[in-house]
């Protein structure tokens, strides 16, 4: 490993290479050591571009998204140079950075940049593509250089490998503020991610205001206390809670959209519903004394699938969710739903009989009941023009006809994604073994914050080397692997700096899996590029893990 640290040290020194041009003017040079690695950077025989005060950023008139893009770029350039850059729809003097839409790009998120003595041109077929071009420029510049910057002449041709480049934040176990969620979205944008999977409901906390069911937040968003550590049996005797109003949620949706990130909300059912049951006990099999969860693990207390009012509840909740979140995909959970209550419940058993569900050697009748509830809700969502994503348990009992499967249970082998793909379904890869960022980075946990007890540590290089499209599929089948996602589950992560520590620099490694073609990836190259990205983490005040920088 020693040589890796030397490379890191050397590259740290190179990042801010300083050129003394004359006695009064000092310039620095941008380099293109960017993460995720672009597909192609081709040197051009030309003098470099000089980024100095007064360079105008041009964007097309009557395009608000491009205006936003121009403003992002102006802000990034100001961070780098300390100077102000006007944005405008036209300019007839001086050099410009132009942002323009051009339909010649096949991939909707592709971009091209030409940097030459005359100026900088970023083109893409969508505003999202332009945004990634802007991120490329941002990450090429020295941070806080406070000088003019020289940009060597190059052409960049870039596009993402996967259309789904996700990160999950669990706010059910611990609540994170609106500003913290926005920072998480900023962290994603820095790494060219485009799907924020927001896990909003849990046994231990319901976080989304639903106007028709006010008790979900009045009661369900607060737990009376929390177990300390990994279910130690000692409790902190302090209530923990919080939720987002619909107004706040809509504001965060806009904030993410400005950064070309779609929020995929998750309302996890029929399991992981204990907070909802505490709020509306009539939704359970027993009407029993439910309370918002105070420990971690899988609860047996799930929605009763035998009564119509459960389905009405789900439709009502989802109707409000659809009003807040324009995403085509809605995540319906479907994971970790024990069937013990359903086996005992006369309402669930009557429903099983009524619709003729039977056990066979593949599935129990209760598993088929779970498939019934998911399929029924899929029909509801499909009729409203939306699609469902569910955790890989939704295969049990039969897969809903149009569902996308999120693969996570590595210990069950390759059956889930294989079955899904062979049946023509899309799959998103988020394997427990590589993509669960609540695991420790290193096997020696002496100096690590609280993390999962099992010994599956997930190093940054094991993430980097993970290949999300498994061998053994035809070219057509491979297209069903639409992307990959890192998950930040928070049972053991109660503060936002801890969220950042578990996410960074893992997001950097993940972003090269998501974006860069596999034949171009190179871990040593990645380590060589990383210090430049770390400067941005430092400048933004992001916490991050430093194992690679001993
Ligand atoms: C999960 O981690 N329960 C999807
Ligand atoms: Zn029941």
Coordinates of C-alpha atoms in Angstrom, one line a residue, residues 178-541:
X178 CA -34.1 19.8 5.8
X179 CA -30.6 21.5 5.5
X180 CA -28.9 18.2 6.2
X181 CA -30.9 16.5 3.5
X182 CA -30.0 19.3 1.1
X183 CA -26.4 18.7 1.9
X184 CA -26.8 15.0 1.2
X185 CA -28.2 16.0 -2.2
X186 CA -25.3 18.4 -2.8
X187 CA -22.9 15.5 -2.0
X188 CA -24.7 13.4 -4.6
X189 CA -24.6 16.1 -7.2
X190 CA -20.8 16.5 -6.7
X191 CA -20.5 12.8 -7.7
X192 CA -22.9 13.0 -10.7
X193 CA -25.6 10.9 -9.1
X194 CA -29.2 11.4 -10.2
X195 CA -31.5 9.3 -8.1
X196 CA -32.0 10.1 -4.4
X197 CA -33.8 7.1 -2.8
X198 CA -35.4 8.7 0.3
X199 CA -36.4 6.1 2.9
X200 CA -39.1 8.1 4.7
X201 CA -41.1 5.6 6.8
X202 CA -40.0 3.1 9.3
X203 CA -40.9 1.1 12.5
X204 CA -39.0 3.7 14.5
X205 CA -40.3 6.9 12.8
X206 CA -42.8 8.1 10.2
X207 CA -41.3 11.3 8.6
X208 CA -43.7 12.4 5.9
X209 CA -46.7 14.6 6.6
X210 CA -49.9 13.0 5.3
X211 CA -52.8 15.4 5.7
X212 CA -55.5 12.7 5.7
X213 CA -53.8 10.8 8.5
X214 CA -52.4 13.5 10.9
X215 CA -51.6 11.0 13.6
X216 CA -48.9 9.5 11.4
X217 CA -46.8 12.5 12.3
X218 CA -48.4 13.5 15.6
X219 CA -47.8 10.0 17.1
X220 CA -45.8 8.1 14.5
X221 CA -42.9 10.5 14.1
X222 CA -41.8 10.3 17.7
X223 CA -40.4 7.4 19.7
X224 CA -40.3 7.6 23.4
X225 CA -36.6 6.5 23.7
X226 CA -33.9 4.7 21.7
X227 CA -31.9 1.7 22.5
X228 CA -28.2 2.5 22.9
X229 CA -25.8 1.0 20.4
X230 CA -26.6 -2.3 18.8
X231 CA -29.7 -3.3 20.8
X232 CA -27.8 -3.1 24.1
X233 CA -31.0 -3.4 26.2
X234 CA -30.1 0.0 27.7
X235 CA -32.2 2.9 26.6
X236 CA -31.5 6.6 26.5
X237 CA -34.8 7.6 28.0
X238 CA -35.0 10.5 25.5
X239 CA -37.7 11.0 22.9
X240 CA -36.5 11.2 19.3
X241 CA -38.6 12.5 16.5
X242 CA -39.1 14.8 13.5
X243 CA -40.9 14.9 10.2
X244 CA -41.1 16.9 7.0
X245 CA -44.1 19.0 6.2
X246 CA -45.4 18.7 2.6
X247 CA -44.2 22.2 2.0
X248 CA -40.7 21.3 3.1
X249 CA -40.8 18.1 1.0
X250 CA -41.8 20.0 -2.1
X251 CA -39.0 22.5 -1.5
X252 CA -36.5 19.6 -1.3
X253 CA -37.9 18.1 -4.5
X254 CA -37.3 21.4 -6.2
X255 CA -33.8 21.7 -4.7
X256 CA -32.9 18.2 -6.0
X257 CA -34.5 18.9 -9.4
X258 CA -32.3 22.0 -9.8
X259 CA -29.3 19.6 -9.4
X260 CA -30.9 17.2 -11.9
X261 CA -31.6 14.7 -9.1
X262 CA -35.0 12.9 -9.0
X263 CA -36.2 11.9 -5.5
X264 CA -37.6 8.5 -5.3
X265 CA -39.7 8.4 -2.1
X266 CA -40.0 5.1 -0.2
X267 CA -43.1 4.3 1.8
X268 CA -42.1 0.8 3.0
X269 CA -45.0 -1.7 3.3
X270 CA -46.5 -4.1 4.4
X271 CA -43.7 -4.5 6.9
X272 CA -41.7 -1.8 8.6
X273 CA -45.0 -0.2 9.5
X274 CA -44.9 -0.2 13.3
X275 CA -44.9 3.6 13.6
X276 CA -48.1 3.7 11.4
X277 CA -49.7 1.0 13.5
X278 CA -48.9 3.0 16.7
X279 CA -50.7 5.9 15.0
X280 CA -53.7 3.9 13.6
X281 CA -53.9 0.5 15.5
X282 CA -56.9 -0.5 13.4
X283 CA -54.5 -1.1 10.5
X284 CA -52.9 -4.1 12.3
X285 CA -54.0 -7.7 12.6
X286 CA -54.7 -7.4 16.3
X287 CA -55.7 -3.7 17.0
X288 CA -53.0 -4.4 19.7
X289 CA -51.1 -2.0 21.8
X290 CA -48.5 -0.8 19.3
X291 CA -45.8 1.7 20.0
X292 CA -43.3 3.4 17.7
X293 CA -40.2 1.1 17.6
X294 CA -37.4 1.8 20.1
X295 CA -35.1 -1.0 19.1
X296 CA -33.5 -2.1 15.8
X297 CA -34.4 -5.2 13.8
X298 CA -37.3 -6.7 11.9
X299 CA -40.7 -6.3 13.6
X300 CA -43.4 -8.9 13.4
X301 CA -46.0 -6.1 13.6
X302 CA -47.1 -5.4 10.1
X303 CA -50.1 -4.1 8.2
X304 CA -53.1 -6.4 8.2
X305 CA -53.6 -7.5 4.6
X306 CA -57.0 -9.0 5.2
X307 CA -59.1 -5.8 5.5
X308 CA -60.1 -3.2 2.9
X309 CA -59.2 -0.2 5.2
X310 CA -55.5 -1.1 4.9
X311 CA -55.7 -0.8 1.1
X312 CA -57.7 2.4 1.5
X313 CA -54.9 3.7 3.8
X314 CA -52.2 2.9 1.3
X315 CA -54.0 4.5 -1.6
X316 CA -54.7 7.6 0.4
X317 CA -51.1 7.9 1.6
X318 CA -49.7 7.2 -1.9
X319 CA -52.1 9.7 -3.4
X320 CA -50.5 12.4 -1.2
X321 CA -47.0 11.0 -2.0
X322 CA -47.7 11.3 -5.7
X323 CA -48.7 14.9 -5.2
X324 CA -45.4 15.8 -3.6
X325 CA -43.0 13.7 -5.7
X326 CA -43.2 13.8 -9.5
X327 CA -40.8 10.8 -9.8
X328 CA -42.0 8.1 -12.2
X329 CA -40.6 5.6 -9.8
X330 CA -42.2 5.2 -6.3
X331 CA -40.4 2.7 -4.0
X332 CA -42.9 0.6 -2.1
X333 CA -40.4 -1.3 0.1
X334 CA -41.7 -4.9 0.4
X335 CA -38.7 -6.0 2.5
X336 CA -38.6 -7.9 5.7
X337 CA -42.3 -8.6 6.3
X338 CA -42.7 -11.5 8.6
X339 CA -45.8 -13.5 8.0
X340 CA -46.4 -14.6 11.7
X341 CA -49.3 -12.2 12.3
X342 CA -51.0 -13.1 9.0
X343 CA -50.8 -16.8 9.8
X344 CA -52.8 -16.2 13.0
X345 CA -55.1 -13.4 11.8
X346 CA -58.6 -14.5 10.8
X347 CA -59.0 -11.5 8.5
X348 CA -55.8 -12.3 6.6
X349 CA -56.8 -16.0 6.4
X350 CA -60.3 -15.1 5.2
X351 CA -58.7 -12.9 2.5
X352 CA -56.4 -15.7 1.4
X353 CA -59.4 -18.0 1.1
X354 CA -61.5 -15.5 -0.7
X355 CA -59.0 -14.8 -3.4
X356 CA -58.0 -18.5 -3.6
X357 CA -54.3 -18.3 -2.6
X358 CA -52.6 -21.6 -1.9
X359 CA -49.2 -22.7 -0.7
X360 CA -47.1 -24.7 -3.0
X361 CA -43.5 -25.8 -3.1
X362 CA -42.4 -22.3 -4.3
X363 CA -44.3 -20.0 -2.0
X364 CA -46.5 -20.1 1.1
X365 CA -50.1 -18.7 0.8
X366 CA -49.0 -15.8 3.1
X367 CA -46.1 -15.0 0.7
X368 CA -48.7 -14.9 -2.0
X369 CA -50.8 -12.5 0.1
X370 CA -47.8 -10.2 0.2
X371 CA -47.6 -10.4 -3.6
X372 CA -51.3 -9.6 -3.7
X373 CA -50.9 -6.4 -1.7
X374 CA -47.8 -5.3 -3.8
X375 CA -49.5 -6.1 -7.1
X376 CA -52.7 -4.3 -6.1
X377 CA -50.8 -1.2 -5.1
X378 CA -48.7 -1.5 -8.3
X379 CA -52.0 -1.4 -10.3
X380 CA -53.0 1.7 -8.4
X381 CA -49.7 3.4 -9.1
X382 CA -49.5 2.3 -12.7
X383 CA -53.0 3.7 -13.3
X384 CA -51.6 7.0 -12.2
X385 CA -48.7 6.8 -14.6
X386 CA -46.1 5.7 -12.0
X387 CA -43.9 2.6 -11.7
X388 CA -42.9 0.7 -8.6
X389 CA -39.5 -0.3 -7.2
X390 CA -39.4 -2.9 -4.5
X391 CA -36.7 -4.7 -2.5
X392 CA -35.9 -8.2 -3.8
X393 CA -38.4 -9.8 -1.4
X394 CA -41.1 -8.7 -3.8
X395 CA -40.2 -11.8 -5.9
X396 CA -41.5 -14.0 -3.1
X397 CA -45.1 -15.0 -3.9
X398 CA -44.7 -13.8 -7.5
X399 CA -43.4 -10.6 -8.9
X400 CA -45.8 -7.7 -9.7
X401 CA -46.1 -7.4 -13.5
X402 CA -44.2 -4.1 -14.0
X403 CA -42.0 -3.9 -11.0
X404 CA -38.3 -3.0 -10.9
X405 CA -36.4 -5.0 -8.3
X406 CA -33.8 -3.6 -6.0
X407 CA -31.4 -6.4 -5.2
X408 CA -29.8 -6.3 -1.7
X409 CA -29.8 -9.8 -0.1
X410 CA -26.4 -11.0 -1.1
X411 CA -26.6 -14.0 1.1
X412 CA -29.5 -15.4 -1.0
X413 CA -27.1 -15.6 -4.0
X414 CA -28.0 -14.6 -7.5
X415 CA -31.5 -16.0 -7.6
X416 CA -33.4 -12.7 -7.2
X417 CA -31.8 -10.7 -9.9
X418 CA -31.5 -13.7 -12.2
X419 CA -35.3 -14.5 -11.9
X420 CA -36.2 -10.8 -12.3
X421 CA -34.1 -10.3 -15.4
X422 CA -35.2 -13.6 -17.0
X423 CA -38.8 -12.4 -16.5
X424 CA -37.9 -9.2 -18.3
X425 CA -37.8 -6.9 -15.3
X426 CA -35.3 -4.1 -14.6
X427 CA -33.0 -4.5 -11.6
X428 CA -31.1 -2.0 -9.5
X429 CA -28.0 -3.4 -7.8
X430 CA -27.5 -2.4 -4.1
X431 CA -25.9 -5.5 -2.6
X432 CA -25.5 -5.7 1.1
X433 CA -21.9 -6.9 0.8
X434 CA -20.7 -3.8 -1.1
X435 CA -23.4 -1.1 -1.0
X436 CA -24.5 -1.0 2.6
X437 CA -22.5 2.0 3.8
X438 CA -23.4 1.4 7.5
X439 CA -20.7 -1.3 7.5
X440 CA -17.3 -0.3 8.8
X441 CA -14.6 0.7 6.3
X442 CA -11.9 -1.5 8.0
X443 CA -11.8 -4.7 10.0
X444 CA -10.1 -3.0 12.9
X445 CA -12.9 -1.0 14.5
X446 CA -10.9 0.4 17.4
X447 CA -11.0 3.9 16.1
X448 CA -14.2 3.7 14.1
X449 CA -17.6 5.2 14.9
X450 CA -20.5 2.8 15.7
X451 CA -21.2 0.5 12.8
X452 CA -22.8 -2.9 12.1
X453 CA -21.6 -5.7 14.3
X454 CA -21.0 -8.2 11.5
X455 CA -17.5 -8.4 10.2
X456 CA -18.2 -7.6 6.6
X457 CA -16.1 -4.4 6.4
X458 CA -16.5 -2.5 3.1
X459 CA -13.4 -0.8 2.0
X460 CA -13.4 1.9 -0.6
X461 CA -11.4 -0.3 -3.0
X462 CA -13.9 -3.2 -2.7
X463 CA -16.7 -0.7 -3.7
X464 CA -14.5 0.5 -6.5
X465 CA -14.0 -3.0 -7.9
X466 CA -17.6 -4.1 -7.6
X467 CA -19.1 -4.8 -11.0
X468 CA -22.9 -4.4 -11.0
X469 CA -23.6 -6.4 -14.2
X470 CA -23.0 -10.0 -13.3
X471 CA -21.6 -12.4 -15.9
X472 CA -23.8 -14.9 -17.6
X473 CA -26.4 -12.6 -19.2
X474 CA -27.0 -11.9 -22.9
X475 CA -26.5 -8.3 -24.2
X476 CA -30.2 -7.8 -24.1
X477 CA -30.5 -9.1 -20.6
X478 CA -27.7 -6.9 -19.4
X479 CA -29.7 -3.8 -20.3
X480 CA -32.1 -4.7 -17.5
X481 CA -29.4 -3.8 -15.0
X482 CA -30.2 -0.1 -15.0
X483 CA -27.9 1.0 -12.3
X484 CA -26.4 0.8 -8.9
X485 CA -26.9 2.5 -5.5
X486 CA -25.2 3.0 -2.2
X487 CA -27.4 2.9 1.0
X488 CA -26.9 4.9 4.1
X489 CA -29.0 3.1 6.7
X490 CA -29.0 4.9 10.0
X491 CA -29.9 2.6 12.9
X492 CA -26.4 3.3 14.2
X493 CA -25.8 6.7 12.7
X494 CA -27.5 9.4 14.7
X495 CA -25.7 12.5 13.5
X496 CA -25.2 14.0 10.0
X497 CA -21.3 14.2 10.2
X498 CA -21.5 10.5 10.8
X499 CA -23.6 10.1 7.7
X500 CA -21.0 12.0 5.8
X501 CA -18.2 9.9 7.2
X502 CA -19.8 6.7 6.1
X503 CA -20.6 8.1 2.7
X504 CA -17.3 9.8 1.7
X505 CA -15.1 8.9 0.0
X506 CA -17.3 5.9 -0.7
X507 CA -19.5 8.0 -3.0
X508 CA -16.4 8.8 -5.0
X509 CA -15.7 5.1 -5.6
X510 CA -19.4 4.4 -6.3
X511 CA -19.6 7.2 -8.8
X512 CA -17.0 5.6 -11.0
X513 CA -19.0 2.4 -11.0
X514 CA -22.1 4.4 -11.9
X515 CA -20.6 6.6 -14.5
X516 CA -17.4 5.3 -16.0
X517 CA -17.2 2.4 -18.5
X518 CA -15.6 -0.5 -16.7
X519 CA -12.7 -0.9 -19.1
X520 CA -11.6 2.7 -18.2
X521 CA -11.7 2.3 -14.5
X522 CA -8.4 2.0 -12.7
X523 CA -8.0 2.1 -8.9
X524 CA -4.5 3.6 -8.9
X525 CA -5.7 6.3 -11.2
X526 CA -8.7 6.9 -8.9
X527 CA -6.4 7.3 -5.9
X528 CA -4.3 9.8 -7.9
X529 CA -7.4 11.8 -8.6
X530 CA -9.0 11.6 -5.2
X531 CA -7.0 14.4 -3.3
X532 CA -8.4 17.0 -5.7
X533 CA -12.0 15.9 -4.8
X534 CA -11.1 15.8 -1.2
X535 CA -10.2 19.5 -1.4
X536 CA -13.8 20.1 -2.3
X537 CA -15.0 18.0 0.6
X538 CA -12.8 20.1 2.9
X539 CA -13.9 23.3 1.3
X540 CA -17.6 22.4 1.7
X541 CA -17.0 21.3 5.3

